[in-house]
JSON list of C-alpha atoms in Angstrom, two decimals:
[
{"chain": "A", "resi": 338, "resn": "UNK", "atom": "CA", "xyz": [27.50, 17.05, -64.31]},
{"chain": "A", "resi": 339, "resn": "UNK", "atom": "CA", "xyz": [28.90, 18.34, -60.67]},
{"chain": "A", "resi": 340, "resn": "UNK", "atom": "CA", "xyz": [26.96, 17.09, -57.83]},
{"chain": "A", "resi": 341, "resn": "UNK", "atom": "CA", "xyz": [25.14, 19.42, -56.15]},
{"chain": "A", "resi": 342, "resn": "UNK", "atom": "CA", "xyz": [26.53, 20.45, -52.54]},
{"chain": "A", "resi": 343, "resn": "UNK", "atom": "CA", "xyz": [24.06, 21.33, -49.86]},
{"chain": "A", "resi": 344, "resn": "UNK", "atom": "CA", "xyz": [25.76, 23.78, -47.15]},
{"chain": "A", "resi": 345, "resn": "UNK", "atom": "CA", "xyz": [25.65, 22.75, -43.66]},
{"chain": "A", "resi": 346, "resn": "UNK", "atom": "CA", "xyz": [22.09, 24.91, -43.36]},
{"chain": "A", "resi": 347, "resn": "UNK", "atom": "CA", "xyz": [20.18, 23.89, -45.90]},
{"chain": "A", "resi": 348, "resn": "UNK", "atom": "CA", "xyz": [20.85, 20.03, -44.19]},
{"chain": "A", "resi": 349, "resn": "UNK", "atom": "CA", "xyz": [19.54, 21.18, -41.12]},
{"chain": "A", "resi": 350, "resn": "UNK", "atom": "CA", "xyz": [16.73, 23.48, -42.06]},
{"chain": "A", "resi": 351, "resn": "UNK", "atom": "CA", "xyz": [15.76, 20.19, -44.38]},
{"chain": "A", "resi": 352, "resn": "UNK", "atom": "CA", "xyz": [16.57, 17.63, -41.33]},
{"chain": "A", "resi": 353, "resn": "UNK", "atom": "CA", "xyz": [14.21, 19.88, -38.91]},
{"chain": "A", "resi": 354, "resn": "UNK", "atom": "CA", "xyz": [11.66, 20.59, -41.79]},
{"chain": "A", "resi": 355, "resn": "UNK", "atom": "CA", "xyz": [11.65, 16.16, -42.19]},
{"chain": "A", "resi": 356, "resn": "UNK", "atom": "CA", "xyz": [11.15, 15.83, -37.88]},
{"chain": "A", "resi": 357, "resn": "UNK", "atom": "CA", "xyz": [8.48, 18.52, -37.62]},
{"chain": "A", "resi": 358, "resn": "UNK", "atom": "CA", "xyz": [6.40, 16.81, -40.39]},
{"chain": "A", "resi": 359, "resn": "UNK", "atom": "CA", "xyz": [6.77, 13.48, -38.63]},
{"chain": "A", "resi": 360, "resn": "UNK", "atom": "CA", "xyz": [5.54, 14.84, -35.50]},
{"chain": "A", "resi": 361, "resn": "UNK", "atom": "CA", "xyz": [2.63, 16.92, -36.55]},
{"chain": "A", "resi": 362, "resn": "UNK", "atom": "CA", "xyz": [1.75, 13.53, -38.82]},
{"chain": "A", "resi": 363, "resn": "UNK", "atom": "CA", "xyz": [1.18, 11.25, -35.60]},
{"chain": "A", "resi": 364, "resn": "UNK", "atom": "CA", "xyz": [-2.26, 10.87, -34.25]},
{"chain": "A", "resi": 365, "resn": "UNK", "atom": "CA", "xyz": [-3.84, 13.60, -32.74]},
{"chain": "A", "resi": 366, "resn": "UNK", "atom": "CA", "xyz": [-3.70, 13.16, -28.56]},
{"chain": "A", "resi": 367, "resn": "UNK", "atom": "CA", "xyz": [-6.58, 13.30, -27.00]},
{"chain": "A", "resi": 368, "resn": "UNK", "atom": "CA", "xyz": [-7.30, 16.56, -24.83]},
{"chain": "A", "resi": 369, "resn": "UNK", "atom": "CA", "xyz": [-7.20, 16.38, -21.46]},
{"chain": "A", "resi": 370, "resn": "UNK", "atom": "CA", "xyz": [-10.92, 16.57, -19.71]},
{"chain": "A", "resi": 371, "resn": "UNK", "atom": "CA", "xyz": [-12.10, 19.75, -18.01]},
{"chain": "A", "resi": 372, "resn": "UNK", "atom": "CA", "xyz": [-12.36, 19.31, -14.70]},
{"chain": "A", "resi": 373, "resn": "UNK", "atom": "CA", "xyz": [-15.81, 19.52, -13.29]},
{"chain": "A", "resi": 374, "resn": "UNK", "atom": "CA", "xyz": [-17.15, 22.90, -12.06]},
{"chain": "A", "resi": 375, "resn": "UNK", "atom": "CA", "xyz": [-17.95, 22.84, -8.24]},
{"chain": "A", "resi": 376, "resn": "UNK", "atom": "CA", "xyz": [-21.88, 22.90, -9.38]},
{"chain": "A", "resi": 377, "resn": "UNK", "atom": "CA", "xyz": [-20.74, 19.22, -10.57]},
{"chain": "A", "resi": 378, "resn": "UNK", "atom": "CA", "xyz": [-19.03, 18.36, -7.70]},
{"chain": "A", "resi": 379, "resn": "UNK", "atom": "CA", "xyz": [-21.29, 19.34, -5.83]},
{"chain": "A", "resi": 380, "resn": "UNK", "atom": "CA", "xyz": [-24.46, 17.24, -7.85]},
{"chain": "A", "resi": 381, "resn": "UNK", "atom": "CA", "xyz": [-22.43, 13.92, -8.16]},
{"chain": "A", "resi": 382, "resn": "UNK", "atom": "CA", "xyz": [-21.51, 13.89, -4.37]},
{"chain": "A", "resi": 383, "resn": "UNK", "atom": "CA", "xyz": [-25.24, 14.55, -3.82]},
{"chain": "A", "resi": 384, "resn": "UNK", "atom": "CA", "xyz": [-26.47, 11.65, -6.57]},
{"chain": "A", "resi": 385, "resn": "UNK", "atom": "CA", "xyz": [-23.75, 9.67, -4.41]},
{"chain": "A", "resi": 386, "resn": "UNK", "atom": "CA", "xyz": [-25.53, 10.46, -1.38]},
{"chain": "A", "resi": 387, "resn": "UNK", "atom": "CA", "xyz": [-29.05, 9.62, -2.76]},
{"chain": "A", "resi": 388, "resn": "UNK", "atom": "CA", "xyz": [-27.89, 6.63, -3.88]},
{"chain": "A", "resi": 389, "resn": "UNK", "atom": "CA", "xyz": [-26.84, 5.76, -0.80]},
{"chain": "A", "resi": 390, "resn": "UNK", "atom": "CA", "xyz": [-30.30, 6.81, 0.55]},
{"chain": "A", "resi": 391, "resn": "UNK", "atom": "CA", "xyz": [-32.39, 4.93, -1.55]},
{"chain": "A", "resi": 392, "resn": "UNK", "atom": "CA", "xyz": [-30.45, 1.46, -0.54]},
{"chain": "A", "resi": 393, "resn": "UNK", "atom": "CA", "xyz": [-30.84, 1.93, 2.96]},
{"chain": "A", "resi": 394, "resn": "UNK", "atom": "CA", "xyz": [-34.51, 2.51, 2.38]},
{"chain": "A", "resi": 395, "resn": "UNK", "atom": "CA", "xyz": [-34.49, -0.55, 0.24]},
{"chain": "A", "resi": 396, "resn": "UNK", "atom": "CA", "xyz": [-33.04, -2.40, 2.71]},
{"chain": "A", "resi": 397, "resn": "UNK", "atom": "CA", "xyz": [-35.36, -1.93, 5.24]},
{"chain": "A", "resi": 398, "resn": "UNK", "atom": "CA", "xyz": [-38.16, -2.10, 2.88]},
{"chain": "A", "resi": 399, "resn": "UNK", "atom": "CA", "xyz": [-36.81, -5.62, 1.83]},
{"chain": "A", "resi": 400, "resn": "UNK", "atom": "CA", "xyz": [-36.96, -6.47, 5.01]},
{"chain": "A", "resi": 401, "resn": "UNK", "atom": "CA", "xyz": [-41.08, -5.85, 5.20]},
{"chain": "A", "resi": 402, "resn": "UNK", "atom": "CA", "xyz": [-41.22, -2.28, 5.93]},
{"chain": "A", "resi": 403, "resn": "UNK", "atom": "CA", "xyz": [-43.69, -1.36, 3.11]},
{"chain": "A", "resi": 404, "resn": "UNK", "atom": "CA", "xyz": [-44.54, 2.01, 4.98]},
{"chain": "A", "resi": 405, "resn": "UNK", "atom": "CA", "xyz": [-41.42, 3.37, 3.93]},
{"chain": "A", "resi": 406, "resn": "UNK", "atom": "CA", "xyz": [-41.73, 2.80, -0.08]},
{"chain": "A", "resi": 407, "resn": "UNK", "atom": "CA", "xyz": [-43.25, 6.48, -0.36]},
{"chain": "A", "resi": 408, "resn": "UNK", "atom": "CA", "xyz": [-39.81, 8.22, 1.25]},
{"chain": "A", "resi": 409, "resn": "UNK", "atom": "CA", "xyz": [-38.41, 5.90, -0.74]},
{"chain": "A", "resi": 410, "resn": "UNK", "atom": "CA", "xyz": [-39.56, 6.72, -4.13]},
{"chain": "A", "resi": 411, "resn": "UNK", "atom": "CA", "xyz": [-39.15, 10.53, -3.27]},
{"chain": "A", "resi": 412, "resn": "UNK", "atom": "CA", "xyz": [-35.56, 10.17, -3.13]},
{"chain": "A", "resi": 413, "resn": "UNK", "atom": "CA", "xyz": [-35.70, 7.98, -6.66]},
{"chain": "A", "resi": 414, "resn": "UNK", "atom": "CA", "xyz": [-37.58, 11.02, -8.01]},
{"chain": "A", "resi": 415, "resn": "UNK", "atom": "CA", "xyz": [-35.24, 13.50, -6.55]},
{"chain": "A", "resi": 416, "resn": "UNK", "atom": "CA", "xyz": [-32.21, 11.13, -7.73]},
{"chain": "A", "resi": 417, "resn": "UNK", "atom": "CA", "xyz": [-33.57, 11.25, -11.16]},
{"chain": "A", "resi": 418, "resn": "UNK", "atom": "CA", "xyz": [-34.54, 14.91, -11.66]},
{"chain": "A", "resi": 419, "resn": "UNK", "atom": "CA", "xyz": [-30.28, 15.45, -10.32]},
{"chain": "A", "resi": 420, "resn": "UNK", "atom": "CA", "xyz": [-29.44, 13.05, -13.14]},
{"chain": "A", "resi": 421, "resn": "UNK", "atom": "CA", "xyz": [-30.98, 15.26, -16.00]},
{"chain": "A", "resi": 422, "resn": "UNK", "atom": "CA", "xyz": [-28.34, 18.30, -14.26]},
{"chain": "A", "resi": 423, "resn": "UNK", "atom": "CA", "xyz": [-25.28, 15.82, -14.73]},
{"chain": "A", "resi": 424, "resn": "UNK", "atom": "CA", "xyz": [-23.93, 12.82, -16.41]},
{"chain": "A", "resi": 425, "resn": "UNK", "atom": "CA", "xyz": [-22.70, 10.26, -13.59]},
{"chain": "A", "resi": 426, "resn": "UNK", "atom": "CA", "xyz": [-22.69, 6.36, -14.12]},
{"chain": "A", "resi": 427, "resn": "UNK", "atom": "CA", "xyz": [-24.67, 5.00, -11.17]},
{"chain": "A", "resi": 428, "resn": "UNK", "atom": "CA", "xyz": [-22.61, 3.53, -8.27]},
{"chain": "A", "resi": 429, "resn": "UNK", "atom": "CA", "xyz": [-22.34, -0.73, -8.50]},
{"chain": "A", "resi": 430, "resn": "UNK", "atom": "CA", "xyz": [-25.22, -1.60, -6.22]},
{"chain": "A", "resi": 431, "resn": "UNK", "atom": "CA", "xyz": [-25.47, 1.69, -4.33]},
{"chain": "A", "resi": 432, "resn": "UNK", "atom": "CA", "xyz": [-29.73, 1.47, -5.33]},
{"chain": "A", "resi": 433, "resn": "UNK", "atom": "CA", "xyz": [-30.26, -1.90, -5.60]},
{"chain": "A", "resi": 434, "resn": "UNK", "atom": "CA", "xyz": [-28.48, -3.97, -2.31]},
{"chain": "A", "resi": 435, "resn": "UNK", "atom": "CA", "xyz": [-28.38, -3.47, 0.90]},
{"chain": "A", "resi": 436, "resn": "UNK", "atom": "CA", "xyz": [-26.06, -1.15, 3.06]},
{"chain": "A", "resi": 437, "resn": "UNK", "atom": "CA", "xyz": [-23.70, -3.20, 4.79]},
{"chain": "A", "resi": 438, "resn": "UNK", "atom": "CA", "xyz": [-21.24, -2.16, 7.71]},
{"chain": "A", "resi": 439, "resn": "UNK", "atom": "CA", "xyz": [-17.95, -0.94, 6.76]},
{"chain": "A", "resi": 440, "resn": "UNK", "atom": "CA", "xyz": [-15.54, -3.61, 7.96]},
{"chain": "A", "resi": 441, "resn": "UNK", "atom": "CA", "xyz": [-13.49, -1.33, 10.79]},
{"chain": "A", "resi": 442, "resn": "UNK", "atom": "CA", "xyz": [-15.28, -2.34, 14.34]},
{"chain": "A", "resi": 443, "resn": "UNK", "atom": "CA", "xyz": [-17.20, -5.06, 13.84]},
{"chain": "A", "resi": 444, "resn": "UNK", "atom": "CA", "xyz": [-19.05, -4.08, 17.10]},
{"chain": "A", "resi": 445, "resn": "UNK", "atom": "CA", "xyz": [-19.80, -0.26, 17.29]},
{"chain": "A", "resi": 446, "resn": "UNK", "atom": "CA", "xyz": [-19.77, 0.01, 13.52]},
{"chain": "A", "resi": 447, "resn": "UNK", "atom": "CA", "xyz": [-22.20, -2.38, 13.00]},
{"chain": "A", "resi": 448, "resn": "UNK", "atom": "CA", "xyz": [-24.27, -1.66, 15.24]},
{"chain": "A", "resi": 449, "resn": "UNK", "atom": "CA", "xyz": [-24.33, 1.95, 14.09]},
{"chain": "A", "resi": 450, "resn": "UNK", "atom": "CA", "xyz": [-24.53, 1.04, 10.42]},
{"chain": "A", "resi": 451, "resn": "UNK", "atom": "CA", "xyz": [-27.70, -1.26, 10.58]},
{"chain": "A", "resi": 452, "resn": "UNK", "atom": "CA", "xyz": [-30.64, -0.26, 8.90]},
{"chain": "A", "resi": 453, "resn": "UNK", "atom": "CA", "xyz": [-32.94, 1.36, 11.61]},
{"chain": "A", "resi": 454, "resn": "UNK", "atom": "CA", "xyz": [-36.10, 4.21, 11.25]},
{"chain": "A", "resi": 455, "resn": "UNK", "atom": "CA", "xyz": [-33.50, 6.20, 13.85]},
{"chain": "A", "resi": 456, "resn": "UNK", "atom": "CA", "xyz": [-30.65, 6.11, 11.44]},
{"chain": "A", "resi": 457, "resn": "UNK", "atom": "CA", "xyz": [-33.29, 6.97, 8.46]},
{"chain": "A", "resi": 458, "resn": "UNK", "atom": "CA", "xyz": [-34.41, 9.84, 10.67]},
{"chain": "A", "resi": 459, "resn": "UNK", "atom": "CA", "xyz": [-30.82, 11.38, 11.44]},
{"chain": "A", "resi": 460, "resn": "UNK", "atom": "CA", "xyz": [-30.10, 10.85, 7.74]},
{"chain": "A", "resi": 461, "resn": "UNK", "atom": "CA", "xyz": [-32.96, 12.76, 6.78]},
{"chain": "A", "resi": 462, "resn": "UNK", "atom": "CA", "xyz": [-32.01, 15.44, 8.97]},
{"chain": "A", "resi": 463, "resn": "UNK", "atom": "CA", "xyz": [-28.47, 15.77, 8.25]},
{"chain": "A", "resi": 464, "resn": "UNK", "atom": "CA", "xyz": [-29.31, 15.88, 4.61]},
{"chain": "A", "resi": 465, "resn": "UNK", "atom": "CA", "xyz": [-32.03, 18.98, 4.97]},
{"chain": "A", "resi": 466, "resn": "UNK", "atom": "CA", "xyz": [-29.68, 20.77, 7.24]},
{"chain": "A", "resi": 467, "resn": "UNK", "atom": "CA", "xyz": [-27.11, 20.26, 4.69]},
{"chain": "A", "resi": 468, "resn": "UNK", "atom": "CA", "xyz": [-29.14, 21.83, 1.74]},
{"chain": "A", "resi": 469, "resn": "UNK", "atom": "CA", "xyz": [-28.75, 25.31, 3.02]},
{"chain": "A", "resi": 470, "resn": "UNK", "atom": "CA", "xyz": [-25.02, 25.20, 3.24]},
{"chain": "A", "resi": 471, "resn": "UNK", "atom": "CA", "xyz": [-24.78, 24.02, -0.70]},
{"chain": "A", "resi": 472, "resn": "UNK", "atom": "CA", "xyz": [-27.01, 26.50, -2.39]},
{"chain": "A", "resi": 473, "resn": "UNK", "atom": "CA", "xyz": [-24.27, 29.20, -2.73]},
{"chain": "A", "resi": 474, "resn": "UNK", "atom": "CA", "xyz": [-22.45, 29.51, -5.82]},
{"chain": "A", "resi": 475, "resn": "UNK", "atom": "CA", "xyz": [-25.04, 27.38, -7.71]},
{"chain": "A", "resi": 476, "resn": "UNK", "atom": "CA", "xyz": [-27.23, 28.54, -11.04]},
{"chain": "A", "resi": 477, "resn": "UNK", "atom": "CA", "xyz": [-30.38, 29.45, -10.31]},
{"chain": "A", "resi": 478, "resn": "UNK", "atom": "CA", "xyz": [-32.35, 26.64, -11.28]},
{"chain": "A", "resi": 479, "resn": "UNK", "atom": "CA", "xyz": [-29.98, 24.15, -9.08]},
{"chain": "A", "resi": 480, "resn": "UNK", "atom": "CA", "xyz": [-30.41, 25.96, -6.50]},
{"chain": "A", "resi": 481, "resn": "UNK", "atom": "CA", "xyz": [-33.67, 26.06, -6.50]},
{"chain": "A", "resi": 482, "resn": "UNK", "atom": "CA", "xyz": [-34.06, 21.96, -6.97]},
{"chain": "A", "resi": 483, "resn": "UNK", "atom": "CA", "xyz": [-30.94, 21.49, -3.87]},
{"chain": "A", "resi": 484, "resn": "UNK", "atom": "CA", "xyz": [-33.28, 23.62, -1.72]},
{"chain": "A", "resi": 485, "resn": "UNK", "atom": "CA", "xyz": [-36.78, 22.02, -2.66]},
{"chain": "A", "resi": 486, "resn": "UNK", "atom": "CA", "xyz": [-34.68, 18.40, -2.41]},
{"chain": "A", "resi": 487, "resn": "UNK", "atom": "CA", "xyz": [-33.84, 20.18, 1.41]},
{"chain": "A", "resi": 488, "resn": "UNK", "atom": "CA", "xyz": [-37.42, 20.62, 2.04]},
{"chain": "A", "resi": 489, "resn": "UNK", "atom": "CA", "xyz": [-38.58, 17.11, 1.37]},
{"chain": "A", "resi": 490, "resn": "UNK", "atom": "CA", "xyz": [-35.88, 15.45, 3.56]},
{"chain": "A", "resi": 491, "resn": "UNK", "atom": "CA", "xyz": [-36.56, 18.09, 6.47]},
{"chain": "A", "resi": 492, "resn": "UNK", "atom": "CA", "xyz": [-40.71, 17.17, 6.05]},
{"chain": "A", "resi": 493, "resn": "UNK", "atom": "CA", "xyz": [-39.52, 13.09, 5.89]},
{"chain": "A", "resi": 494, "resn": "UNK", "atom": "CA", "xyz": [-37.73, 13.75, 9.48]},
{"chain": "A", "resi": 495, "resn": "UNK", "atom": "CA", "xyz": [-41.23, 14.78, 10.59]},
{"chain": "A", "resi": 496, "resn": "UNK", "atom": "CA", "xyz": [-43.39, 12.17, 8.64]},
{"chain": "A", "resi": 497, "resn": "UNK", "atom": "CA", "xyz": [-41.20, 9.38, 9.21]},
{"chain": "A", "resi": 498, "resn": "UNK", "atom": "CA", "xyz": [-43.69, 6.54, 10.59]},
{"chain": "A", "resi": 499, "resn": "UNK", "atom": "CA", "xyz": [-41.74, 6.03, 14.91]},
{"chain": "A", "resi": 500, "resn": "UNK", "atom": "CA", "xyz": [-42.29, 2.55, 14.34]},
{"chain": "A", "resi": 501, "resn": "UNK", "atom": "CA", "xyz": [-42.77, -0.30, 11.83]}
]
């Protein structure tokens, strides 16, 4: 018997054949993620921000200002109804500690970072004022939550007790 000659195409229509199997064997690779719609943005930088909220409340409240726990628990109800819009793991003690001042100017920055019913109140304010600004572009039923979330802050800059 002759042995059988393969011409030089059938080698590398068999040799390309033999890689492309290899390759399509390997494990799948994962896809990359979708990025997040600007309706998510948007609702994790605001579960961010209530985060943020409810520990400064906290913080005073820790500190025996039991007047506040109402305004306090608003935002915790508002934080939770944002949560059911979009999955975000909650921020390493950003609800449960207290604020403390970023480390730039130990003087100004401190001073303007401590916990204070005037800081609460211009928080408040900026939030509600903020509201407005976010509703375009969101689904209907967002937007209707941002703006009654916008309400609430803007009646807590009102009902806000002046002094512990």
């Amino acid at each position: 018997m002759r042995p059988v000659q393969l011409s030089r195409r059938a080698l590398l229509a068999g040799g390309a054949a033999a890689l492309t199997a290899c390759s399509a064997s390997g494990p799948d690779r994962p896809a990359a993620p979708a990025p997040d719609s600007p309706e998510t943005v948007m609702l994790k930088g605001l579960i961010a921000e209530k985060e943020r909220t409810i520990a400064l409340y906290s913080s005073l409240i820790s500190g025996g200002a039991d007047k506040l726990v109402p305004f306090r628990d608003r935002h915790q109800a508002h934080l939770d109804e944002l949560r059911k819009h979009v999955t975000v793991p909650p921020t390493p003690g950003a609800a449960s500690g207290p604020v403390s001042p970023s480390p730039t100017s130990p003087t100004s920055t401190a001073k303007a970072r401590k916990p204070s019913l005037a800081r609460l109140r211009e928080l408040e304010r900026k939030a509600a004022a903020g509201r407005a600004r976010a509703l375009g572009g969101l689904s209907p039923g967002v937007a209707q939550l941002v703006a009654s979330i916008g309400a609430c802050e803007a009646a807590h800059v009102v009902a806000l007790p002046r002094s512990l």
